[in-house]
Amino acid sequence: MSTPRHPIHIGPATFYQGNARSQAEWEEAVKQLLNEGQAFLAYDLAQMGLHQFTDSLKLKQTAARALDKTGALEEAQKILEPLLKIAPDEETIGLLGRVYKDLWKRSGNPDDARCSLDTYRRGFEATGGYYTGINAAAMEWLVGDKEI
């Protein structure tokens, strides 16, 4: 016996919640909403998906990205800091570096700029990824730290 599907209306589309949807389908639907600029809906759908797929790294990362886009930076930080301990990949590190950068842009606090730089730098050293490397270099220039 299959689980009944319950419609979730997402703009002009409908996504059906229930066991019949795979983790990949949840992740894709959330990503699509975020790409369409629907950060609030993306966050809500990610939270719904996490009820079913509690260990989904992509749903957690996308929820944090959606929170960042809505300006809920501290909430994004609350997701990413613990996530970094279990998933120290470039995506998680880059998202956390972005949150710190956005906190700095909002507050002007140099400690937030330093956290962003340190996070990006740590990410680049760990992964060698372009995103964290470029952002580490940019933050070094903005912060005035010329050691590379």
C-alpha positions as CSV (number, residue, x, y, z in Angstrom):
1,M,0.0,0.0,0.0
2,S,1.5,3.3,-1.0
3,T,1.6,6.4,1.1
4,P,-1.0,9.1,-0.1
5,R,0.5,12.1,-1.7
6,H,-0.4,15.5,-0.4
7,P,0.0,18.4,-2.8
8,I,2.4,21.3,-2.0
9,H,1.7,24.2,-4.3
10,I,4.8,25.9,-5.5
11,G,4.0,28.8,-7.6
12,P,2.3,27.4,-10.7
13,A,3.6,23.9,-10.1
14,T,2.5,21.3,-7.6
15,F,4.9,19.0,-5.7
16,Y,3.5,16.0,-3.9
17,Q,4.7,15.3,-0.4
18,G,4.9,11.7,0.7
19,N,7.0,8.6,0.7
20,A,6.5,8.3,-3.1
21,R,9.0,11.1,-3.6
22,S,12.7,10.2,-3.5
23,Q,15.4,12.2,-1.7
24,A,16.7,13.3,-5.1
25,E,13.3,14.6,-6.1
26,W,13.0,16.6,-2.9
27,E,16.5,18.0,-3.3
28,E,15.9,19.0,-7.0
29,A,12.5,20.7,-6.1
30,V,14.2,22.7,-3.4
31,K,17.1,23.6,-5.7
32,Q,14.7,24.7,-8.4
33,L,12.8,27.0,-6.1
34,L,16.0,28.6,-4.9
35,N,17.2,29.1,-8.5
36,E,13.8,30.7,-9.3
37,G,14.3,33.2,-6.5
38,Q,11.8,31.6,-4.2
39,A,14.0,31.4,-1.1
40,F,11.2,31.4,1.5
41,L,9.4,28.5,-0.3
42,A,12.7,26.7,-0.9
43,Y,13.4,26.8,2.9
44,D,9.9,25.6,3.7
45,L,10.1,22.7,1.3
46,A,13.6,21.8,2.5
47,Q,12.3,21.6,6.0
48,M,9.4,19.4,4.9
49,G,11.9,17.1,3.0
50,L,14.2,16.9,6.1
51,H,11.3,15.4,8.0
52,Q,11.5,12.4,5.7
53,F,15.2,12.5,4.8
54,T,16.9,13.7,8.0
55,D,20.4,13.0,6.9
56,S,20.2,14.8,3.5
57,L,23.3,17.0,3.2
58,K,21.9,18.8,0.1
59,L,18.6,19.7,1.8
60,K,20.4,21.1,4.8
61,Q,22.8,23.0,2.6
62,T,20.0,24.4,0.5
63,A,18.0,25.4,3.5
64,A,21.0,27.3,4.8
65,R,21.5,29.0,1.4
66,A,17.8,29.9,1.4
67,L,18.1,31.4,4.8
68,D,21.2,33.4,3.7
69,K,19.2,34.8,0.8
70,T,16.3,35.9,3.0
71,G,18.7,37.6,5.4
72,A,18.3,35.1,8.2
73,L,22.0,34.9,8.6
74,E,22.2,33.7,12.2
75,E,19.7,30.9,11.4
76,A,21.9,29.8,8.4
77,Q,24.9,29.9,10.7
78,K,23.1,27.6,13.1
79,I,22.7,25.0,10.4
80,L,26.1,25.3,8.8
81,E,28.4,25.3,11.9
82,P,27.4,21.9,13.2
83,L,27.1,20.6,9.6
84,L,30.7,21.6,9.0
85,K,31.8,19.1,11.7
86,I,30.2,16.2,9.8
87,A,30.5,17.4,6.2
88,P,33.6,19.5,5.7
89,D,33.2,19.7,1.9
90,E,33.7,22.8,-0.2
91,E,29.9,23.5,-0.5
92,T,29.4,23.6,3.3
93,I,32.6,25.6,3.9
94,G,31.8,28.0,1.1
95,L,28.3,28.6,2.4
96,L,29.5,29.3,5.9
97,G,32.2,31.6,4.5
98,R,29.4,33.4,2.6
99,V,27.2,33.7,5.8
100,Y,30.2,35.3,7.7
101,K,30.8,37.7,4.7
102,D,27.1,38.7,4.7
103,L,27.2,39.2,8.5
104,W,30.2,41.5,8.0
105,K,28.5,43.4,5.2
106,R,25.5,43.9,7.5
107,S,27.4,44.7,10.7
108,G,30.7,46.2,9.6
109,N,32.3,44.1,12.4
110,P,35.9,43.2,11.4
111,D,35.6,39.9,13.4
112,D,32.9,38.7,10.9
113,A,35.2,39.6,8.0
114,R,38.1,37.7,9.7
115,C,35.8,34.6,10.2
116,S,34.8,34.7,6.5
117,L,38.4,34.9,5.5
118,D,39.5,32.1,7.8
119,T,36.6,29.9,6.7
120,Y,37.3,30.4,3.0
121,R,41.1,30.0,3.5
122,R,40.5,26.7,5.5
123,G,38.2,25.5,2.7
124,F,40.7,26.2,0.0
125,E,43.5,24.6,2.0
126,A,41.4,21.5,2.6
127,T,39.8,21.1,-0.9
128,G,41.8,23.2,-3.3
129,G,38.4,24.3,-4.7
130,Y,38.1,27.4,-6.9
131,Y,35.1,28.9,-5.1
132,T,36.8,28.9,-1.7
133,G,40.1,30.0,-3.2
134,I,38.7,32.9,-5.1
135,N,36.7,34.1,-2.1
136,A,39.7,33.6,0.3
137,A,41.8,35.8,-2.0
138,A,39.1,38.5,-2.3
139,M,38.6,38.5,1.5
140,E,42.3,38.7,2.0
141,W,42.4,41.8,-0.2
142,L,39.3,43.3,1.6
143,V,40.6,42.6,5.1
144,G,44.1,43.7,4.2
145,D,45.8,40.4,4.9
146,K,48.3,39.9,2.1
147,E,49.6,36.5,3.2
148,I,48.6,33.9,0.7
